CSV table of N, CA and C in Angstrom, one decimal:
chain,number,residue,atom,x,y,z
A,1,UNK,N,89.9,111.9,98.5
A,1,UNK,CA,89.6,110.5,98.6
A,1,UNK,C,90.7,109.8,97.7
A,2,UNK,N,91.2,108.7,98.3
A,2,UNK,CA,92.2,107.9,97.6
A,2,UNK,C,91.7,106.5,97.3
A,3,UNK,N,92.0,106.0,96.1
A,3,UNK,CA,91.6,104.7,95.7
A,3,UNK,C,92.8,103.9,95.2
A,4,UNK,N,93.2,102.9,96.0
A,4,UNK,CA,94.4,102.1,95.6
A,4,UNK,C,93.9,100.8,94.9
A,5,UNK,N,94.8,100.4,94.0
A,5,UNK,CA,94.5,99.2,93.2
A,5,UNK,C,95.8,98.6,92.7
A,6,UNK,N,95.6,97.4,92.1
A,6,UNK,CA,96.8,96.8,91.5
A,6,UNK,C,97.4,95.6,92.2
A,7,UNK,N,96.9,95.3,93.4
A,7,UNK,CA,97.4,94.2,94.2
A,7,UNK,C,97.1,92.9,93.5
A,8,UNK,N,97.7,91.8,94.1
A,8,UNK,CA,97.4,90.5,93.5
A,8,UNK,C,98.4,89.5,94.1
A,9,UNK,N,98.3,88.3,93.5
A,9,UNK,CA,99.2,87.2,93.9
A,9,UNK,C,100.2,87.0,92.8
A,10,UNK,N,101.5,87.1,93.2
A,10,UNK,CA,102.6,86.9,92.3
A,10,UNK,C,103.6,86.0,92.9
A,11,UNK,N,104.6,85.6,92.1
A,11,UNK,CA,105.7,84.8,92.6
A,11,UNK,C,106.9,85.6,92.9
A,12,UNK,N,107.7,85.1,93.8
A,12,UNK,CA,109.0,85.8,94.1
A,12,UNK,C,109.7,86.1,92.8
A,13,UNK,N,110.2,87.3,92.8
A,13,UNK,CA,111.0,87.7,91.6
A,13,UNK,C,110.2,88.5,90.6
A,14,UNK,N,108.9,88.4,90.7
A,14,UNK,CA,108.0,89.0,89.8
A,14,UNK,C,107.9,90.5,90.1
A,15,UNK,N,107.2,91.2,89.2
A,15,UNK,CA,107.0,92.7,89.4
A,15,UNK,C,105.5,92.9,89.4
A,16,UNK,N,105.2,94.1,90.0
A,16,UNK,CA,103.8,94.5,90.2
A,16,UNK,C,103.8,96.0,90.3
A,17,UNK,N,102.7,96.6,89.8
A,17,UNK,CA,102.6,98.1,90.0
A,17,UNK,C,101.3,98.4,90.7
A,18,UNK,N,101.4,99.1,91.8
A,18,UNK,CA,100.2,99.5,92.5
A,18,UNK,C,99.9,101.0,92.0
A,19,UNK,N,98.6,101.3,91.9
A,19,UNK,CA,98.2,102.6,91.6
A,19,UNK,C,97.3,103.2,92.6
A,20,UNK,N,97.3,104.5,92.7
A,20,UNK,CA,96.5,105.2,93.7
A,20,UNK,C,95.9,106.4,93.0
A,21,UNK,N,94.6,106.4,92.9
A,21,UNK,CA,93.9,107.6,92.2
A,21,UNK,C,93.3,108.5,93.2
A,22,UNK,N,93.5,109.7,93.1
A,22,UNK,CA,93.0,110.7,94.0
A,22,UNK,C,91.9,111.6,93.4
A,23,UNK,N,90.9,111.8,94.1
A,23,UNK,CA,89.9,112.7,93.7
A,23,UNK,C,90.1,114.1,94.3
A,24,UNK,N,89.6,115.1,93.6
A,24,UNK,CA,89.8,116.5,94.1
A,24,UNK,C,90.8,117.2,93.3
A,25,UNK,N,90.9,118.5,93.5
A,25,UNK,CA,91.7,119.4,92.7
A,25,UNK,C,93.0,119.8,93.4
A,26,UNK,N,93.3,119.2,94.6
A,26,UNK,CA,94.4,119.6,95.3
A,26,UNK,C,95.5,118.6,95.4
A,27,UNK,N,95.5,117.6,94.6
A,27,UNK,CA,96.4,116.5,94.6
A,27,UNK,C,97.9,117.0,94.7
A,28,UNK,N,98.2,117.9,93.9
A,28,UNK,CA,99.6,118.4,93.8
A,28,UNK,C,100.0,119.2,95.0
A,29,UNK,N,99.1,119.4,95.9
A,29,UNK,CA,99.4,120.1,97.2
A,29,UNK,C,99.9,119.1,98.3
A,30,UNK,N,99.9,117.9,98.0
A,30,UNK,CA,100.2,116.8,99.0
A,30,UNK,C,101.4,116.0,98.6
A,31,UNK,N,102.2,115.7,99.6
A,31,UNK,CA,103.2,114.7,99.4
A,31,UNK,C,102.4,113.4,99.5
A,32,UNK,N,102.9,112.4,98.8
A,32,UNK,CA,102.2,111.1,98.8
A,32,UNK,C,103.1,110.0,99.3
A,33,UNK,N,102.5,109.0,100.0
A,33,UNK,CA,103.3,107.9,100.5
A,33,UNK,C,102.6,106.6,100.3
A,34,UNK,N,103.4,105.6,100.4
A,34,UNK,CA,102.9,104.2,100.4
A,34,UNK,C,103.3,103.6,101.7
A,35,UNK,N,102.4,102.9,102.3
A,35,UNK,CA,102.7,102.1,103.5
A,35,UNK,C,102.2,100.7,103.3
A,36,UNK,N,102.6,99.8,104.2
A,36,UNK,CA,102.1,98.5,104.1
A,36,UNK,C,102.0,97.9,105.5
A,37,UNK,N,101.1,96.9,105.6
A,37,UNK,CA,100.9,96.2,106.9
A,37,UNK,C,100.8,94.7,106.6
A,38,UNK,N,101.7,94.0,107.1
A,38,UNK,CA,101.7,92.5,107.0
A,38,UNK,C,100.8,92.0,108.1
A,39,UNK,N,100.3,90.8,107.9
A,39,UNK,CA,99.4,90.2,108.9
A,39,UNK,C,100.2,90.1,110.2
A,40,UNK,N,99.6,90.6,111.3
A,40,UNK,CA,100.1,90.5,112.6
A,40,UNK,C,101.2,91.5,112.9
A,41,UNK,N,101.5,92.4,112.0
A,41,UNK,CA,102.6,93.3,112.2
A,41,UNK,C,102.0,94.8,112.1
A,42,UNK,N,102.8,95.7,112.6
A,42,UNK,CA,102.5,97.1,112.5
A,42,UNK,C,102.6,97.6,111.1
A,43,UNK,N,101.9,98.7,110.8
A,43,UNK,CA,102.0,99.3,109.6
A,43,UNK,C,103.4,99.9,109.5
A,44,UNK,N,104.0,99.9,108.3
A,44,UNK,CA,105.3,100.4,108.1
A,44,UNK,C,105.4,101.3,106.8
A,45,UNK,N,106.2,102.3,106.9
A,45,UNK,CA,106.5,103.1,105.7
A,45,UNK,C,107.2,102.4,104.7
A,46,UNK,N,106.8,102.6,103.4
A,46,UNK,CA,107.5,102.0,102.3
A,46,UNK,C,108.2,103.0,101.4
A,47,UNK,N,107.5,104.0,101.0
A,47,UNK,CA,108.0,105.0,100.0
A,47,UNK,C,107.2,106.3,100.1
A,48,UNK,N,107.9,107.4,99.7
A,48,UNK,CA,107.1,108.7,99.6
A,48,UNK,C,107.7,109.5,98.5
A,49,UNK,N,106.9,110.4,98.0
A,49,UNK,CA,107.3,111.3,96.9
A,49,UNK,C,106.7,112.7,97.2
A,50,UNK,N,107.6,113.6,96.9
A,50,UNK,CA,107.2,115.0,97.2
A,50,UNK,C,106.2,115.5,96.2
A,51,UNK,N,105.6,116.7,96.5
A,51,UNK,CA,104.6,117.3,95.7
A,51,UNK,C,104.9,117.3,94.2
A,52,UNK,N,106.1,117.7,93.9
A,52,UNK,CA,106.5,117.9,92.5
A,52,UNK,C,107.2,116.7,91.9
A,53,UNK,N,107.2,115.7,92.6
A,53,UNK,CA,107.8,114.4,92.1
A,53,UNK,C,109.3,114.2,92.6
A,54,UNK,N,109.9,115.2,93.1
A,54,UNK,CA,111.2,115.0,93.8
A,54,UNK,C,111.2,115.8,95.0
A,55,UNK,N,111.9,115.3,96.0
A,55,UNK,CA,112.6,114.0,96.1
A,55,UNK,C,111.7,112.8,96.4
A,56,UNK,N,112.3,111.7,96.3
A,56,UNK,CA,111.6,110.4,96.7
A,56,UNK,C,112.4,109.8,97.9
A,57,UNK,N,111.8,108.9,98.6
A,57,UNK,CA,112.4,108.3,99.7
A,57,UNK,C,111.9,106.9,99.9
A,58,UNK,N,112.8,106.0,100.3
A,58,UNK,CA,112.4,104.6,100.4
A,58,UNK,C,112.9,104.0,101.7
A,59,UNK,N,112.1,103.1,102.3
A,59,UNK,CA,112.7,102.3,103.4
A,59,UNK,C,113.7,101.4,102.8
A,60,UNK,N,114.7,101.0,103.7
A,60,UNK,CA,115.9,100.3,103.2
A,60,UNK,C,115.5,99.0,102.5
A,61,UNK,N,114.6,98.3,103.0
A,61,UNK,CA,114.3,97.0,102.5
A,61,UNK,C,113.7,97.0,101.0
A,62,UNK,N,113.3,98.1,100.5
A,62,UNK,CA,112.8,98.2,99.2
A,62,UNK,C,113.7,99.0,98.2
A,63,UNK,N,114.7,99.6,98.8
A,63,UNK,CA,115.6,100.5,97.9
A,63,UNK,C,116.2,99.6,96.8
A,64,UNK,N,116.1,100.2,95.6
A,64,UNK,CA,116.7,99.5,94.5
A,64,UNK,C,115.7,98.5,93.8
A,65,UNK,N,114.6,98.2,94.5
A,65,UNK,CA,113.6,97.3,93.9
A,65,UNK,C,112.3,98.0,93.6
A,66,UNK,N,111.9,99.0,94.5
A,66,UNK,CA,110.6,99.7,94.3
A,66,UNK,C,110.9,101.1,93.8
A,67,UNK,N,110.0,101.6,93.0
A,67,UNK,CA,110.1,103.0,92.5
A,67,UNK,C,108.7,103.6,92.6
A,68,UNK,N,108.7,104.8,93.3
A,68,UNK,CA,107.5,105.5,93.4
A,68,UNK,C,107.4,106.7,92.4
A,69,UNK,N,106.3,106.9,91.8
A,69,UNK,CA,106.2,108.0,90.8
A,69,UNK,C,104.8,108.6,90.9
A,70,UNK,N,104.6,109.8,90.4
A,70,UNK,CA,103.3,110.4,90.4
A,70,UNK,C,103.1,111.2,89.1
A,71,UNK,N,101.8,111.4,88.8
A,71,UNK,CA,101.4,112.2,87.7
A,71,UNK,C,100.4,113.2,88.2
A,72,UNK,N,100.8,114.4,88.4
A,72,UNK,CA,99.9,115.4,89.0
A,72,UNK,C,98.7,115.8,88.0
A,73,UNK,N,99.0,115.6,86.7
A,73,UNK,CA,97.9,115.9,85.7
A,73,UNK,C,96.8,114.9,85.8
A,74,UNK,N,97.2,113.7,86.2
A,74,UNK,CA,96.2,112.6,86.3
A,74,UNK,C,95.8,112.2,87.7
A,75,UNK,N,96.4,113.0,88.7
A,75,UNK,CA,96.0,112.7,90.1
A,75,UNK,C,96.3,111.3,90.5
A,76,UNK,N,97.4,110.8,90.1
A,76,UNK,CA,97.8,109.4,90.4
A,76,UNK,C,99.2,109.3,91.0
A,77,UNK,N,99.4,108.3,91.8
A,77,UNK,CA,100.7,107.9,92.3
A,77,UNK,C,100.8,106.4,92.2
A,78,UNK,N,102.0,106.0,91.7
A,78,UNK,CA,102.2,104.6,91.5
A,78,UNK,C,103.4,104.1,92.3
A,79,UNK,N,103.3,102.8,92.6
A,79,UNK,CA,104.5,102.1,93.2
A,79,UNK,C,104.8,100.9,92.4
A,80,UNK,N,105.9,101.1,91.7
A,80,UNK,CA,106.4,100.0,90.8
A,80,UNK,C,107.3,99.1,91.7
A,81,UNK,N,106.9,97.8,91.8
A,81,UNK,CA,107.6,96.9,92.7
A,81,UNK,C,108.2,95.8,91.8
A,82,UNK,N,109.5,95.7,91.9
A,82,UNK,CA,110.3,94.7,91.2
A,82,UNK,C,111.0,93.7,92.1
A,83,UNK,N,111.4,92.6,91.6
A,83,UNK,CA,112.1,91.6,92.4
A,83,UNK,C,111.4,91.3,93.7
A,84,UNK,N,110.1,91.1,93.6
A,84,UNK,CA,109.3,90.9,94.8
A,84,UNK,C,109.7,89.7,95.6
A,85,UNK,N,109.6,89.8,96.9
A,85,UNK,CA,110.0,88.8,97.8
A,85,UNK,C,108.8,88.4,98.7
A,86,UNK,N,108.8,87.2,99.3
A,86,UNK,CA,107.7,86.8,100.1
A,86,UNK,C,107.5,87.8,101.3
A,87,UNK,N,108.5,88.4,101.8
A,87,UNK,CA,108.4,89.3,102.9
A,87,UNK,C,107.8,90.7,102.5
A,88,UNK,N,107.5,90.9,101.2
A,88,UNK,CA,106.8,92.0,100.7
A,88,UNK,C,105.3,91.8,100.8
A,89,UNK,N,104.9,90.6,101.2
A,89,UNK,CA,103.5,90.3,101.3
A,89,UNK,C,102.8,91.2,102.4
A,90,UNK,N,101.8,91.9,102.0
A,90,UNK,CA,101.1,92.9,102.9
A,90,UNK,C,100.0,93.5,102.2
A,91,UNK,N,99.2,94.2,103.0
A,91,UNK,CA,98.2,95.2,102.4
A,91,UNK,C,98.9,96.5,102.3
A,92,UNK,N,98.9,97.0,101.1
A,92,UNK,CA,99.5,98.3,100.8
A,92,UNK,C,98.5,99.4,100.7
A,93,UNK,N,98.9,100.5,101.4
A,93,UNK,CA,98.0,101.7,101.4
A,93,UNK,C,98.7,102.9,100.9
A,94,UNK,N,98.0,103.7,100.1
A,94,UNK,CA,98.5,105.0,99.7
A,94,UNK,C,98.0,106.1,100.7
A,95,UNK,N,98.7,107.1,100.8
A,95,UNK,CA,98.3,108.1,101.8
A,95,UNK,C,98.8,109.5,101.3
A,96,UNK,N,98.2,110.5,101.8
A,96,UNK,CA,98.5,111.9,101.5
A,96,UNK,C,98.8,112.7,102.7
A,97,UNK,N,99.8,113.6,102.6
A,97,UNK,CA,100.2,114.5,103.7
A,97,UNK,C,100.7,115.8,103.2
A,98,UNK,N,100.6,116.8,104.0
A,98,UNK,CA,101.2,118.1,103.7
A,98,UNK,C,102.5,118.2,104.4
A,99,UNK,N,102.9,117.2,105.2
A,99,UNK,CA,104.2,117.2,105.9
A,99,UNK,C,105.1,116.2,105.2
A,100,UNK,N,106.3,116.6,105.0
A,100,UNK,CA,107.3,115.7,104.4
A,100,UNK,C,107.8,114.8,105.5
A,101,UNK,N,107.2,113.6,105.6
A,101,UNK,CA,107.5,112.8,106.8
A,101,UNK,C,107.3,111.3,106.4
A,102,UNK,N,107.9,110.4,107.1
A,102,UNK,CA,107.7,109.0,107.0
A,102,UNK,C,106.6,108.6,108.1
A,103,UNK,N,106.3,109.5,109.0
A,103,UNK,CA,105.4,109.1,110.0
A,103,UNK,C,104.0,109.0,109.6
A,104,UNK,N,103.4,107.9,109.6
A,104,UNK,CA,102.1,107.7,109.1
A,104,UNK,C,101.0,108.5,109.8
A,105,UNK,N,101.3,108.8,111.1
A,105,UNK,CA,100.3,109.6,111.8
A,105,UNK,C,100.1,111.0,111.3
A,106,UNK,N,101.0,111.5,110.5
A,106,UNK,CA,101.0,112.8,109.9
A,106,UNK,C,100.3,112.8,108.5
A,107,UNK,N,99.9,111.6,108.1
A,107,UNK,CA,99.2,111.5,106.8
A,107,UNK,C,97.7,111.7,107.0
A,108,UNK,N,97.1,112.6,106.3
A,108,UNK,CA,95.7,113.0,106.5
A,108,UNK,C,94.7,112.1,105.8
A,109,UNK,N,95.0,111.6,104.6
A,109,UNK,CA,94.1,110.8,103.9
A,109,UNK,C,94.7,109.5,103.5
A,110,UNK,N,93.9,108.5,103.5
A,110,UNK,CA,94.3,107.1,103.3
A,110,UNK,C,93.4,106.4,102.3
A,111,UNK,N,94.0,105.6,101.4
A,111,UNK,CA,93.3,104.7,100.6
A,111,UNK,C,92.8,103.5,101.3
A,112,UNK,N,92.1,102.7,100.7
A,112,UNK,CA,91.5,101.5,101.4
A,112,UNK,C,92.4,100.3,101.5
A,113,UNK,N,93.5,100.4,100.8
A,113,UNK,CA,94.4,99.3,100.8
A,113,UNK,C,94.2,98.3,99.7
A,114,UNK,N,95.3,97.7,99.2
A,114,UNK,CA,95.3,96.7,98.2
A,114,UNK,C,96.3,95.6,98.6
A,115,UNK,N,95.8,94.4,98.5
A,115,UNK,CA,96.6,93.3,99.0
A,115,UNK,C,97.6,92.7,98.0
A,116,UNK,N,98.8,92.6,98.5
A,116,UNK,CA,99.9,92.0,97.7
A,116,UNK,C,100.3,90.7,98.3
A,117,UNK,N,100.3,89.6,97.6
A,117,UNK,CA,100.8,88.3,98.1
A,117,UNK,C,101.9,87.8,97.2
A,118,UNK,N,103.1,87.5,97.8
A,118,UNK,CA,104.2,87.0,97.0
A,118,UNK,C,104.5,85.6,97.5
A,119,UNK,N,104.4,84.7,96.6
A,119,UNK,CA,104.6,83.3,97.0
A,119,UNK,C,106.1,83.0,96.7
A,120,UNK,N,106.6,82.0,97.4
A,120,UNK,CA,108.0,81.7,97.2
A,120,UNK,C,108.2,80.6,96.2
């Protein structure tokens, strides 16, 4: 089970960190990803991190601004978002997969989503 948190209303240029807490003893067996879905748009891949923390991968629009990290001892994965833009506004979801992929359909477990709103 995944529980995402940390969303909120921020201004353009601000930073925000999303957290995802996993229950269970097999967290380190899964690659973790963050996805987002803006209103009226399809869900899109944002970032992923491998089981042991490397490698990481980002969609082009967030490269250099977002950092994904994980702590397998605490069963958590974070998404540090810097220089936020209005176009980053979306509901953000964490997800877990055994397949190293950007394809959301391959992710087995999903958090409930946390809303991020970036005002201009």
